[in-house]
């Protein structure tokens, strides 16, 4: 077998084709753009020729550099915090959130675990005993969740949020109340006796069965314990909270239940309750005064009659409140249950996360698959888990996509003719793009750009499409080199012809992504920067490394090696390379009409190191009429070789055997040239394309008008997950938001009461704040505080009028009257702390509904310690925490409110606006930390002695998603 000539040797007398005019010639005759293009093409030509001369070195160094950058993926950081992803850096919202976290801490609020029940059949009414029975089944299953960690068992009663546990001096009663005090669970089941089944606390008294909320009648229990303990204060507390008979006085969903208490209204009638009537207006916890669950928090998709009565609903919601990690840590710190495990806040967070995962799992499995209702469960932990899981790179998805692209590139670039086949080039190109993408992402990681779900799930495939497109373009241009191009200049010629287009496309893509990085949303900014960097790495790989691959493939073709399996010689090596004439001077050869006849002019060249002679045959062709032989058109078709041309005298059978099969010549180029292009050139096809494009454009413009601003959580959570199903149901039936008004440093609450009340009134006038059927906005902590002062003032007035309280004694008066007496005589002056003349000259709340500024912080301290249920209902949490203060009607007048001077103890600080460290000399405005939250859900303590974090807060304002756009406040 003859060896091919070296690439560097050409026939005697060979003249290379003319190169483009030099830049200096173009300067004077052409405009600047053409000169610039010609100059850039000359640079690309030189680059290509240099790469071809050193293709091995370029390939090695390129792979080494890209591989080193790809190692940067080891330090990649994946961001899943929604706040860090979607809140603009440095914006007002970002600053306010930072301020809030700085004052309250990262985990200051309680966490919510929610259950939403919807019917499987669209529009079915859920206000039936059967539907609520299924809801009870799911909620009861979830409430019984237990997890074992650190050698301890953790159930709902240990980790749930409990509001306003009162302080009782009787140790036995205090321990019993601590065990029995219910968790805060906002559920429609609280309208019925079955709501007590969700409360897991129990207590034991001699001679009685275990006391649980399902059989607890507080009024009856106090009557039984009255002879053995002084419980007047506790009885008064329950009366103020309007506890009554608690759950045993409510109707039973299923009166036939053996445990339905005799005190239930429908126990004797055995008639199921009117569910819609019972749920109308919402439900109450064990305290009718302080625990009111609004109807819009419990029911979704409601329908009402002409008189406004509730008729039906399509969804039910129950919300379990858990302590935050910090609260759980503080609650069990120093407790005998955790003293041996090195209790920490991280362990508390681990316990909560494990419980939440188990909660969601069991709640979703609570109902059988054939039930008429379906349960959607949700917790913040499962949301974080799924966001983290979908932010991780899916190796199977990425590898599958790149394997498909490898197969596509190999199939489309393979040819039956070994000299023109580029399957190995396609494989190498796709692998090179994959390495470039990895190196670009590694560079982003080294630069500290955090990854997110868009980066890991979208960018690898986007970059693959952009990079492979340039690979195909260069490979196609390399095979279509002009006739007569020297082999040493093939790569330079390829870059000269297509490098400009590749460069402009890549640069435009990079500029577009860098411009998109101006978007202030962190997730989009990070994605844009990463996409721009990856496109830049793709461009470098395509323009520098891939030409080296093409040059090596040129060596393979010149050495007549097989494609892909380049270690083996081609079976076509004994044949002369086929000639495919397409143009003969100005004439094109129509297939089947004319045959090619060539006059051969041979240039012979003898290799110096062998005896082989290589003959170069440039054909000079002319057209002749087709012969009558029907096989002639096949024998002398453009698919014939020079050996066929020289051996026309061989037999017909032998010539027919050399004919290629039609399927062997088919490829995408053949389809586009001979089938698709002629179809597009037809008139009716052109008209149809224009009509379809116009319709698509119009539809797109109309769709653009329907795009809604904002980012719903359902757009972030992957579709098809249970979390997405929950969020979709919540958005449809319970689209309510929490609104927080945050006051900052130096705010003077005592002298700004009127402004706060006016602001609350203006918020109440907004339509979105009060969606039907609500008619009044929830009260703030300031309202609860004022109402408490008005209550004890009314008790004092009654005692004063009846003579039970006089100027010199209050011991015959009521507890509230005595407490008001102590507050009324306070002056806030260290030199003269008491003024008894104020008993009749002033009120704790004036006629305008304002609290005297000199009493504001002092009274606030007393309220925190004296009204735990009211404080918990207001959801207030103050920072710095006020001192604990126990009221005793039989102490000396004002003794436990007095002190020798400021700073000596907590009581001394009370003379200076009530809180330790709030001395007027240092902080005239009375709020050194400058933080208080209004109308927002913030955690309160598990007990009155646990006010450790945060600031004052009020209740939730409900806003509908239809009318409300979350403000920056």
PDB file of C-alpha atoms in Angstrom, residues 883 897-911 915-917 919:
ATOM      1  CA  UNK A 883     -38.164  42.268  84.975  1.00  0.00           C
ATOM      2  CA  UNK A 897     -42.294  49.117  93.128  1.00  0.00           C
ATOM      3  CA  UNK A 898     -39.850  51.331  95.042  1.00  0.00           C
ATOM      4  CA  UNK A 899     -36.113  51.394  95.293  1.00  0.00           C
ATOM      5  CA  UNK A 900     -33.415  53.524  96.831  1.00  0.00           C
ATOM      6  CA  UNK A 901     -32.292  54.747  93.461  1.00  0.00           C
ATOM      7  CA  UNK A 902     -31.859  53.984  89.803  1.00  0.00           C
ATOM      8  CA  UNK A 903     -29.585  51.123  88.903  1.00  0.00           C
ATOM      9  CA  UNK A 904     -29.625  49.445  92.319  1.00  0.00           C
ATOM     10  CA  UNK A 905     -31.967  46.729  91.133  1.00  0.00           C
ATOM     11  CA  UNK A 906     -34.731  46.074  88.658  1.00  0.00           C
ATOM     12  CA  UNK A 907     -37.311  47.820  90.784  1.00  0.00           C
ATOM     13  CA  UNK A 908     -35.172  50.922  90.888  1.00  0.00           C
ATOM     14  CA  UNK A 909     -35.099  50.941  87.146  1.00  0.00           C
ATOM     15  CA  UNK A 910     -38.887  50.998  87.162  1.00  0.00           C
ATOM     16  CA  UNK A 911     -38.752  54.602  88.241  1.00  0.00           C
ATOM     17  CA  UNK A 915     -36.944  48.414  82.060  1.00  0.00           C
ATOM     18  CA  UNK A 916     -33.433  47.759  83.351  1.00  0.00           C
ATOM     19  CA  UNK A 917     -31.111  50.109  81.571  1.00  0.00           C
ATOM     20  CA  UNK A 919     -32.808  55.275  82.690  1.00  0.00           C
TER      21      UNK A 919
END
